[in-house]
């Protein structure tokens, strides 16, 4: 039995300017206080490292508050209850929470949510395809971009955690043709071999506009964007009339200090009647039950596959985050405690 | 009785590169053929000159086909039937049509539409506030931007034909605060004195972002864009969470030959959950009856005012168009025959 009276956790030590470095973070071991009534203590099994966390490390207006300097990095994680002072959340419960980058966390039971074990699947899927990542893909394709059967979909950052889920969900929703971009030949190969994409390209192979035009000679109807920058410009050039974009991420600009100019073809929005809509999952949590039901159904039919890039040890969390920001993962990047 | 057996009309002689000049056009007098069965001949009273026509003068993919070289410029106009070979459209009927820049036009009766005379109003209002211009403002605010009561609205190019209608329609729809931009102090004064705007600014007075932030210190919810460029960038900076833009025109870029970079703050789309939606009226003609009914009601209540800049004579049509493109009009620019 591991000792859980102390926690090893990761704090934000200074705000990154441009690309984050290990020096922006600090690791420390702390003794945990006694559990109070109503609280549980959880030993984490998996921590999530996500692109949106980069935004919270800066001190800018955003949809979630910035991380405080000197405070622990919070975010999605899953683990098991090891001590409980509350009814209804006994020791051994598998719980999902947002307490983040620490091997042991504790707090009010209301900040943890019990999730059912799924036979044959690791707990970690709750942090991606069956969690926020998968739901982000689902919300973007359904509510934001209003994908209709038979349409052509382009997904940027297609080999990432959101992108691999989005390609498969687009297929289940009846997309006619699904095209993805990724940053290495290995990732591009996975798109068609594993994730049900009809075509993929490596965005390093040339002008993204030309690469997309070759992959979708008849144009696209829906764009699910995880990248921004020249990918958005390419989509604007390839859109058919009435096209819709769900803007989910712009990882291409998260670590730039100068503001990138926007697409030079915004006028297409008018002439082709296009819609660009940005979103963050927090505004669409009313779709949770619908997502869980449909996604679980697709899973059980064997219709959802996924990759995980797993790094072991809380002490490697920062490196996992940095690697993920540079595209060093296939599928979901996770830290296993 | 004027002779209507000949027509004086204006043709596109060469495609403008950058700003159009008089040399891009040609005026000619032609003898009209005998009327065929099913046709009417119409003596125009007013011709419309509109920003979208600039797009049709270029040979680029757009929502309407380019004007053919050597062919007459088509567009909105209103006049009276002077000869008819069809039942149901007798001489004297007031008709609206798209036959464009000619003093006399003729064609199948199906290409003309009889509109009721409105006591006390000139025919010309059918070419703007009670026509396509007013409907463009209505569609943009209702269907495209989904304006809700109490919201703050920013309208660029506010003293133009669409902008003056949009400000008043926003007011009737219950907007909380309506802000406009225009290009001269005289136009800005009209916004608040005549058109029901709460505030206005001259976009030559500084950085549009700062000017808008001063006029709307608590941010904006809806942006109706006739201008594009730095106005869109300013709106993206001022949007509150969930803001929506109806992109109707981008007159700032119609005459540039190099492609302008887009806004440098597109990432706000994601973090604030914004929607940018371009539109052209042709995709929303199903709202015609609704628009006519509501707009006529507002008119009859005395709740709609308008300006016209009228140029006399078919031979001055090109100059009227060029002046309009450079902002030389207040309200709707029209040619009176």
XYZ file of C-alpha atoms in Angstrom:
674
model
C 0.000 0.000 0.000
C 1.498 3.275 -1.111
C 1.695 6.066 1.388
C -0.765 8.794 0.480
C -0.114 11.211 3.326
C 2.163 13.244 1.103
C 1.616 14.478 -2.446
C 4.101 15.221 -5.201
C 2.731 18.026 -7.298
C 3.695 20.498 -9.997
C 3.390 24.251 -9.642
C 3.611 27.130 -12.111
C 6.753 28.986 -11.108
C 6.880 31.701 -13.783
C 4.763 32.609 -16.790
C 6.170 31.337 -20.096
C 6.853 33.860 -22.837
C 6.662 32.001 -26.121
C 7.459 28.316 -25.774
C 7.282 27.057 -22.150
C 10.436 25.509 -20.688
C 10.985 23.224 -17.683
C 12.153 26.308 -15.748
C 8.601 27.668 -15.781
C 7.557 24.848 -13.437
C 8.486 23.539 -9.990
C 7.912 20.138 -8.415
C 7.410 19.787 -4.686
C 6.388 17.257 -2.096
C 3.897 18.365 0.521
C 2.295 16.727 3.527
C -1.460 16.560 3.135
C -3.692 17.810 5.965
C -6.092 15.457 7.701
C -9.216 14.733 5.689
C -12.171 16.849 6.796
C -15.755 15.710 6.891
C -17.176 15.656 3.355
C -13.784 15.169 1.739
C -12.113 12.353 -0.130
C -8.484 11.578 -0.893
C -7.686 10.204 -4.347
C -4.616 8.537 -5.694
C -4.434 9.498 -9.348
C -3.802 6.897 -12.032
C -3.705 9.173 -15.076
C -3.169 12.894 -15.544
C -4.155 14.771 -18.666
C -1.872 17.250 -20.430
C -3.790 19.417 -22.904
C -3.078 22.272 -25.351
C -5.574 24.612 -23.644
C -3.373 24.569 -20.518
C -0.858 26.721 -22.362
C -3.395 29.540 -22.424
C -3.926 29.358 -18.673
C -0.194 29.736 -18.081
C -0.371 33.266 -19.512
C -1.985 36.150 -17.716
C -4.436 37.033 -20.489
C -8.186 37.282 -20.683
C -9.509 33.898 -21.675
C -12.432 31.602 -21.095
C -10.828 30.141 -17.988
C -8.867 32.014 -15.354
C -5.068 31.952 -15.615
C -3.157 29.622 -13.300
C -1.871 31.523 -10.284
C 1.886 31.758 -9.905
C 3.102 29.387 -7.235
C -0.101 27.337 -7.360
C -0.547 23.797 -8.586
C -1.480 23.210 -12.222
C -5.060 21.979 -12.336
C -6.666 19.923 -15.087
C -8.346 16.631 -15.844
C -7.263 13.478 -14.018
C -8.680 10.137 -12.956
C -7.917 7.954 -9.945
C -9.283 5.897 -7.114
C -10.535 7.006 -3.725
C -8.070 5.889 -1.015
C -9.729 7.599 1.958
C -13.219 8.969 2.358
C -15.176 10.955 4.902
C -18.353 11.104 2.869
C -21.224 8.736 2.206
C -21.676 7.633 -1.376
C -18.034 7.869 -2.427
C -16.371 4.921 -0.705
C -12.744 3.820 -0.936
C -12.081 2.156 -4.274
C -14.452 4.411 -6.245
C -13.089 5.457 -9.629
C -13.394 9.240 -9.865
C -12.813 11.870 -12.524
C -11.820 15.373 -11.441
C -10.049 18.620 -12.305
C -7.513 18.712 -9.446
C -4.712 18.130 -11.903
C -0.974 17.603 -11.729
C -0.402 15.804 -8.425
C -0.073 12.125 -7.588
C -2.455 12.422 -4.640
C -5.240 14.983 -4.384
C -7.970 15.639 -1.870
C -10.963 17.909 -1.509
C -14.731 18.121 -1.212
C -16.453 15.099 -2.666
C -18.512 17.437 -4.860
C -15.386 18.208 -6.896
C -15.051 14.533 -7.871
C -17.396 12.488 -10.031
C -17.744 8.709 -9.854
C -17.582 7.104 -13.302
C -18.543 3.508 -14.017
C -15.739 1.106 -14.872
C -16.012 -0.055 -18.481
C -14.998 -3.725 -18.830
C -12.054 -4.109 -21.150
C -11.164 -0.443 -21.295
C -8.516 1.381 -19.274
C -9.586 4.206 -16.979
C -7.652 6.592 -19.187
C -10.330 6.684 -21.907
C -12.351 8.908 -19.563
C -9.671 11.526 -20.122
C -9.985 11.440 -23.906
C -12.342 9.622 -26.277
C -15.013 9.120 -23.623
C -14.189 12.388 -21.876
C -13.707 16.043 -22.673
C -11.599 15.357 -25.764
C -14.178 13.169 -27.448
C -16.956 15.493 -26.420
C -15.089 18.452 -27.894
C -14.971 16.633 -31.224
C -18.660 15.724 -30.942
C -19.846 19.222 -30.031
C -17.744 20.804 -32.761
C -19.105 18.547 -35.489
C -22.728 18.506 -34.374
C -23.729 21.772 -32.728
C -21.030 24.126 -33.999
C -20.494 22.978 -37.584
C -23.870 21.241 -38.022
C -22.378 18.425 -40.112
C -24.888 16.850 -42.473
C -24.786 13.420 -44.094
C -22.685 13.189 -47.225
C -20.637 16.314 -46.584
C -16.870 16.609 -46.947
C -15.044 17.324 -43.688
C -11.519 18.612 -43.186
C -9.903 18.190 -39.767
C -6.597 19.860 -38.923
C -4.305 18.346 -36.328
C -6.054 15.109 -37.239
C -3.651 12.751 -35.447
C -4.036 14.501 -32.114
C -6.409 13.520 -29.353
C -9.325 15.625 -30.594
C -8.549 14.956 -34.255
C -8.510 11.166 -34.024
C -11.861 11.260 -32.224
C -13.279 13.816 -34.665
C -12.446 11.751 -37.747
C -14.245 8.724 -36.387
C -17.222 10.681 -35.110
C -17.566 12.426 -38.501
C -17.706 8.967 -40.083
C -20.391 7.796 -37.639
C -22.365 10.977 -38.338
C -22.434 10.097 -42.027
C -19.780 12.382 -43.506
C -19.183 11.651 -47.181
C -15.439 12.230 -47.162
C -13.085 12.913 -44.256
C -9.696 14.550 -44.802
C -7.047 15.226 -42.190
C -3.746 17.013 -41.839
C -0.903 16.009 -39.532
C 2.735 16.860 -38.975
C 4.654 13.644 -39.754
C 4.382 10.897 -42.412
C 3.774 8.338 -39.634
C 0.804 10.328 -38.353
C -0.586 10.797 -41.847
C -0.391 7.038 -42.451
C -2.352 6.366 -39.266
C -5.159 8.652 -40.401
C -6.201 6.423 -43.277
C -4.979 3.087 -41.879
C -6.510 3.363 -38.450
C -8.794 6.348 -37.991
C -11.116 6.035 -40.933
C -9.935 9.102 -42.829
C -10.290 8.975 -46.606
C -7.207 11.080 -47.193
C -4.513 12.838 -45.265
C -1.542 15.074 -45.874
C 1.570 16.238 -44.067
C 1.312 20.001 -43.760
C 5.086 20.289 -44.068
C 4.896 19.031 -47.667
C 4.009 22.391 -49.203
C 1.483 25.177 -49.184
C -1.452 24.006 -47.096
C -3.878 25.575 -49.564
C -2.522 23.469 -52.400
C -2.308 20.319 -50.288
C -5.935 20.689 -49.232
C -7.095 21.504 -52.757
C -5.440 18.275 -53.973
C -6.995 16.198 -51.185
C -10.437 17.772 -51.678
C -10.644 18.789 -55.339
C -14.383 19.378 -55.062
C -14.075 21.517 -51.957
C -15.064 21.066 -48.335
C -18.270 21.700 -46.406
C -17.071 21.482 -42.819
C -13.747 22.388 -41.221
C -12.841 21.295 -37.703
C -9.808 23.353 -36.755
C -7.287 22.459 -34.090
C -4.419 24.389 -35.637
C -5.396 27.836 -36.956
C -3.059 29.936 -39.095
C -2.488 28.670 -42.615
C -4.907 25.808 -42.057
C -7.778 28.240 -41.612
C -6.666 30.138 -44.688
C -6.594 26.903 -46.674
C -10.072 25.969 -45.517
C -11.436 29.386 -46.503
C -10.009 28.824 -49.978
C -11.539 25.346 -50.293
C -14.960 25.961 -48.794
C -18.003 25.359 -50.903
C -20.903 27.777 -50.559
C -22.483 27.537 -47.121
C -19.415 25.960 -45.486
C -19.044 25.977 -41.697
C -15.954 25.927 -39.516
C -15.796 24.832 -35.882
C -12.736 26.564 -34.443
C -11.568 24.512 -31.519
C -7.897 25.267 -31.163
C -5.080 27.256 -32.646
C -2.036 25.370 -31.409
C -0.001 27.000 -34.189
C -0.206 30.326 -32.364
C -0.165 29.325 -28.698
C 3.559 29.862 -28.318
C 4.140 32.812 -30.602
C 4.764 36.149 -28.977
C 3.940 38.247 -32.022
C 0.382 38.231 -33.231
C -0.002 36.376 -36.479
C -1.958 38.056 -39.244
C -5.249 36.388 -40.045
C -6.211 34.736 -43.323
C -5.937 36.955 -46.396
C -9.126 35.527 -47.864
C -11.732 36.515 -45.282
C -13.822 38.021 -48.099
C -14.796 34.449 -49.021
C -16.961 34.475 -45.897
C -19.278 36.882 -47.664
C -19.168 35.652 -51.225
C -19.663 32.001 -50.228
C -21.926 32.519 -47.233
C -19.526 30.876 -44.776
C -19.689 30.652 -40.988
C -16.704 30.570 -38.632
C -17.637 29.722 -35.066
C -15.246 29.363 -32.180
C -16.157 27.344 -29.141
C -14.963 25.961 -25.875
C -16.539 22.941 -24.314
C -17.629 24.692 -21.145
C -20.444 26.470 -22.972
C -21.911 23.221 -24.263
C -22.015 20.884 -21.292
C -25.758 20.458 -21.836
C -24.777 17.949 -24.536
C -22.952 15.680 -22.048
C -25.644 13.020 -21.715
C -26.270 12.907 -25.459
C -22.547 12.562 -26.120
C -22.021 9.843 -23.517
C -24.904 7.829 -24.870
C -23.954 8.014 -28.530
C -20.212 7.643 -27.978
C -20.626 4.644 -25.695
C -22.833 3.080 -28.348
C -20.214 3.578 -31.069
C -17.568 2.205 -28.705
C -19.525 -0.932 -27.956
C -20.045 -1.534 -31.656
C -16.256 -1.595 -31.973
C -16.436 1.568 -34.003
C -14.007 3.707 -32.026
C -10.258 3.172 -31.811
C -7.687 5.371 -30.161
C -4.017 5.819 -29.454
C -2.397 6.908 -26.236
C 1.096 8.225 -25.742
C 1.802 7.409 -22.122
C 4.614 8.861 -20.045
C 5.253 7.296 -16.656
C 5.801 9.209 -13.443
C 4.526 12.491 -12.032
C 8.076 13.870 -12.335
C 7.795 13.629 -16.144
C 4.545 15.560 -16.423
C 6.135 18.810 -17.564
C 8.143 17.029 -20.241
C 4.993 15.250 -21.427
C 3.243 18.595 -21.695
C 6.126 20.164 -23.623
C 6.377 17.170 -25.969
C 2.635 17.341 -26.622
C 2.879 21.033 -27.500
C 5.517 20.172 -30.109
C 3.489 17.319 -31.580
C 5.439 14.457 -30.032
C 2.306 12.437 -29.345
C 0.019 10.240 -31.371
C -3.472 10.309 -29.987
C -3.900 11.361 -26.391
C -0.847 12.324 -24.314
C -1.183 11.065 -20.743
C 0.894 10.758 -17.608
C 0.543 7.494 -15.709
C 1.271 7.681 -12.006
C -44.054 61.945 -74.341
C -40.462 60.858 -74.492
C -39.399 58.593 -77.288
C -38.671 55.106 -75.960
C -37.714 53.375 -79.181
C -34.060 53.863 -78.383
C -32.182 53.232 -75.165
C -29.091 54.869 -73.742
C -27.199 52.301 -71.756
C -23.880 51.669 -70.086
C -21.611 48.741 -70.868
C -18.552 47.281 -69.205
C -15.728 47.968 -71.619
C -12.744 46.568 -69.691
C -12.260 44.971 -66.279
C -11.001 47.390 -63.628
C -7.797 46.538 -61.803
C -7.923 48.279 -58.454
C -10.122 51.381 -58.492
C -12.465 51.529 -61.490
C -12.157 54.550 -63.784
C -14.539 56.039 -66.362
C -12.452 54.348 -69.062
C -13.687 50.949 -67.890
C -17.172 51.832 -69.155
C -18.825 52.832 -72.411
C -22.123 54.548 -73.075
C -24.115 53.831 -76.224
C -27.479 54.482 -77.762
C -29.247 51.532 -79.361
C -32.505 51.082 -81.203
C -34.782 48.686 -79.367
C -36.381 45.798 -81.277
C -40.154 45.531 -81.540
C -41.802 44.212 -78.398
C -42.578 40.514 -78.580
C -45.600 38.845 -77.097
C -45.176 38.490 -73.337
C -42.787 41.446 -73.107
C -42.991 44.897 -71.606
C -40.988 48.067 -72.192
C -40.113 50.146 -69.145
C -38.871 53.699 -68.850
C -36.696 53.751 -65.749
C -37.062 56.479 -63.159
C -34.272 55.453 -60.803
C -31.189 53.253 -61.170
C -29.302 51.777 -58.249
C -25.509 51.889 -57.938
C -24.252 49.459 -55.306
C -20.921 48.320 -53.839
C -21.509 44.662 -54.780
C -21.369 45.688 -58.455
C -17.639 46.211 -58.117
C -17.242 42.479 -57.532
C -19.130 41.637 -60.699
C -16.795 43.828 -62.727
C -13.929 41.445 -61.936
C -13.634 38.002 -63.411
C -13.456 36.147 -60.085
C -15.533 33.418 -58.517
C -18.294 35.076 -56.565
C -21.910 34.583 -55.602
C -23.106 36.200 -58.798
C -21.616 35.796 -62.245
C -19.218 38.493 -63.459
C -20.541 41.065 -65.916
C -19.595 40.094 -69.443
C -17.260 42.449 -71.274
C -19.176 44.531 -73.792
C -22.493 43.779 -72.114
C -24.765 46.189 -70.260
C -24.323 46.566 -66.495
C -27.335 44.997 -64.806
C -28.684 45.821 -61.367
C -31.689 47.119 -59.489
C -33.884 49.789 -61.070
C -37.470 50.998 -60.947
C -39.651 52.561 -63.622
C -43.026 52.595 -65.347
C -44.318 50.372 -68.112
C -44.614 52.393 -71.347
C -45.596 49.541 -73.660
C -46.955 46.122 -72.894
C -47.775 42.940 -74.750
C -48.835 40.984 -71.712
C -51.983 40.801 -69.594
C -51.637 41.867 -66.023
C -48.825 44.397 -66.495
C -50.497 47.330 -68.243
C -48.932 50.626 -69.261
C -48.400 52.827 -66.230
C -47.547 49.944 -63.875
C -44.682 50.710 -61.489
C -42.190 47.873 -61.769
C -38.994 46.851 -60.014
C -36.399 44.872 -61.946
C -32.733 43.943 -62.370
C -32.207 45.130 -65.955
C -29.934 47.896 -64.732
C -28.071 50.784 -66.252
C -30.229 51.910 -69.155
C -32.891 54.593 -69.459
C -35.265 52.245 -71.248
C -35.318 48.457 -70.829
C -37.525 45.720 -72.139
C -37.923 41.990 -71.688
C -40.198 39.205 -70.541
C -42.788 40.410 -68.068
C -41.604 37.706 -65.637
C -38.370 39.656 -65.122
C -40.330 42.652 -63.804
C -42.346 42.850 -60.593
C -45.230 45.250 -60.011
C -44.916 47.087 -56.688
C -47.697 49.097 -55.094
C -47.307 52.849 -55.032
C -46.882 54.097 -51.447
C -48.645 57.450 -50.938
C -46.209 60.149 -49.907
C -43.074 58.157 -50.709
C -40.967 58.360 -53.857
C -40.572 55.247 -55.977
C -36.881 55.249 -55.111
C -37.425 53.793 -51.616
C -38.057 50.442 -53.327
C -34.381 50.522 -54.293
C -33.171 51.008 -50.723
C -34.976 51.068 -47.360
C -37.986 49.156 -48.666
C -35.917 47.108 -51.081
C -32.790 44.992 -51.159
C -30.775 47.436 -49.068
C -33.215 47.490 -46.162
C -33.720 43.762 -46.410
C -29.974 43.192 -46.291
C -29.879 45.113 -43.007
C -32.873 43.178 -41.688
C -31.551 39.731 -42.641
C -28.127 40.506 -41.213
C -29.452 41.619 -37.857
C -32.146 38.967 -37.455
C -31.156 35.699 -39.106
C -27.396 36.095 -39.391
C -26.458 37.867 -36.147
C -29.559 36.851 -34.164
C -29.767 40.214 -32.374
C -31.500 40.000 -28.995
C -33.153 42.756 -27.013
C -30.834 44.875 -24.943
C -27.671 43.972 -26.822
C -24.996 46.404 -27.996
C -24.640 46.609 -31.776
C -21.770 48.045 -33.811
C -22.393 48.894 -37.465
C -19.529 49.852 -39.781
C -20.165 52.083 -42.771
C -23.112 53.319 -40.744
C -23.961 56.337 -42.906
C -24.263 54.283 -46.070
C -27.458 52.893 -47.491
C -27.329 49.607 -45.593
C -25.902 51.216 -42.445
C -28.578 53.879 -42.057
C -31.254 51.208 -42.408
C -29.435 48.837 -40.067
C -29.164 51.371 -37.259
C -32.878 52.060 -37.287
C -33.845 48.412 -37.647
C -31.565 47.503 -34.719
C -33.402 50.115 -32.658
C -36.808 48.700 -33.642
C -35.575 45.205 -32.777
C -34.795 46.376 -29.243
C -31.034 46.834 -29.299
C -29.736 48.359 -26.081
C -27.050 50.513 -27.632
C -26.244 51.170 -31.298
C -22.818 52.443 -32.369
C -21.732 53.354 -35.872
C -18.598 54.318 -37.758
C -18.434 56.587 -40.785
C -15.830 58.400 -42.834
C -16.546 62.112 -42.338
C -17.585 64.308 -39.364
C -20.787 65.239 -41.236
C -21.760 61.607 -41.595
C -20.938 60.879 -37.952
C -23.170 63.775 -36.860
C -26.066 62.373 -38.885
C -25.772 59.009 -37.150
C -26.849 60.344 -33.774
C -28.922 63.305 -34.973
C -31.005 61.512 -37.530
C -30.539 57.763 -37.571
C -31.049 56.856 -33.937
C -27.480 55.811 -33.190
C -26.323 56.282 -29.588
C -22.754 56.999 -30.591
C -20.627 57.296 -33.667
C -17.026 57.864 -34.615
C -15.019 58.869 -37.654
C -12.703 55.983 -38.445
C -10.070 58.420 -39.664
C -9.668 59.757 -36.123
C -7.290 57.043 -34.941
C -6.953 53.311 -34.441
C -10.384 51.797 -35.025
C -9.833 49.417 -32.108
C -9.358 52.307 -29.703
C -12.206 54.330 -31.172
C -14.583 51.411 -30.802
C -13.382 50.618 -27.293
C -14.121 54.217 -26.289
C -17.571 54.163 -27.894
C -18.417 50.767 -26.377
C -16.436 50.512 -23.135
C -18.448 47.475 -22.035
C -17.974 45.672 -25.336
C -20.290 44.716 -28.164
C -22.570 41.742 -28.777
C -23.359 42.136 -32.465
C -21.315 43.525 -35.353
C -22.858 44.341 -38.704
C -19.950 44.817 -41.086
C -20.035 46.744 -44.335
C -16.353 47.598 -44.339
C -14.078 44.704 -43.327
C -10.362 45.187 -42.646
C -9.521 47.029 -39.459
C -13.209 47.310 -38.560
C -13.478 43.540 -38.252
C -10.302 43.456 -36.209
C -11.710 46.125 -33.892
C -14.942 44.201 -33.451
C -13.049 41.011 -32.597
C -11.219 42.958 -29.892
C -14.440 44.424 -28.452
C -16.701 41.395 -28.594
C -18.172 40.071 -25.397
C -18.436 36.314 -24.987
C -20.880 34.834 -27.468
C -20.713 37.790 -29.872
C -21.924 37.422 -33.468
C -20.897 39.219 -36.625
C -22.949 39.512 -39.800
C -20.442 40.155 -42.575
C -22.256 41.921 -45.353
C -19.605 43.871 -47.196
C -15.926 44.617 -47.266
C -15.815 47.848 -49.236
C -12.372 48.539 -47.768
C -10.926 45.750 -49.890
C -13.000 45.888 -53.075
C -10.479 48.009 -54.907
C -7.201 46.694 -53.561
C -5.146 44.521 -55.821
C -3.047 42.936 -53.109
C -4.825 40.698 -50.648
C -5.068 42.276 -47.237
C -4.057 40.208 -44.254
C -6.921 39.242 -41.996
C -7.391 40.309 -38.374
C -4.510 39.422 -36.052
C -6.893 38.462 -33.251
C -8.809 35.567 -34.764
C -7.987 33.526 -31.640
C -10.688 35.531 -29.847
C -13.194 33.523 -31.857
C -12.296 30.508 -29.748
C -11.707 32.029 -26.338
C -14.890 34.113 -26.463
C -17.084 31.706 -28.402
C -17.683 34.117 -31.287
C -19.401 33.547 -34.619
C -18.522 35.264 -37.908
C -21.047 34.652 -40.636
C -20.931 36.074 -44.119
C -24.053 36.376 -46.206
C -25.530 37.646 -49.399
C -29.182 38.442 -49.706
C -29.849 35.922 -52.459
C -29.662 33.033 -49.999
C -32.308 34.543 -47.723
C -35.122 35.634 -50.003
C -37.505 33.449 -47.990
C -37.577 36.349 -45.502
C -38.978 38.796 -48.100
C -42.586 38.784 -46.936
C -41.613 39.036 -43.262
C -39.295 41.947 -44.046
C -41.859 43.798 -46.157
C -44.498 43.460 -43.484
C -42.356 44.609 -40.569
C -40.520 47.349 -42.437
C -43.717 48.809 -43.866
C -45.149 48.835 -40.343
C -42.131 50.715 -38.984
C -42.358 53.122 -41.912
C -46.009 53.862 -41.325
C -45.300 54.542 -37.666
C -42.897 57.239 -38.833
C -40.042 55.224 -37.448
C -37.851 55.062 -40.530
C -35.991 57.962 -42.080
C -33.546 57.924 -44.939
C -31.239 60.013 -47.077
C -30.731 59.820 -50.788
C -27.871 61.203 -52.808
C -29.393 61.671 -56.248
C -27.451 62.214 -59.443
C -29.452 63.182 -62.506
C -29.028 61.670 -65.940
C -28.095 58.247 -67.266
C -24.846 59.767 -68.585
C -23.723 60.392 -64.989
C -24.270 56.827 -63.771
C -20.624 55.811 -63.884
C -19.577 58.896 -61.933
C -22.289 58.194 -59.352
C -20.959 54.657 -58.969
C -17.367 55.854 -58.597
C -18.375 58.530 -56.067
C -20.307 55.953 -54.058
C -17.278 53.640 -53.954
C -15.235 56.498 -52.461
C -17.878 57.362 -49.890
C -19.250 60.497 -51.602
C -22.836 59.651 -50.696
C -24.975 59.955 -47.614
C -27.616 57.268 -47.532
C -28.527 55.647 -50.802
C -26.779 56.723 -54.014
C -29.236 56.796 -56.926
C -29.369 57.910 -60.510
C -32.574 59.670 -61.592
C -33.417 59.400 -65.261
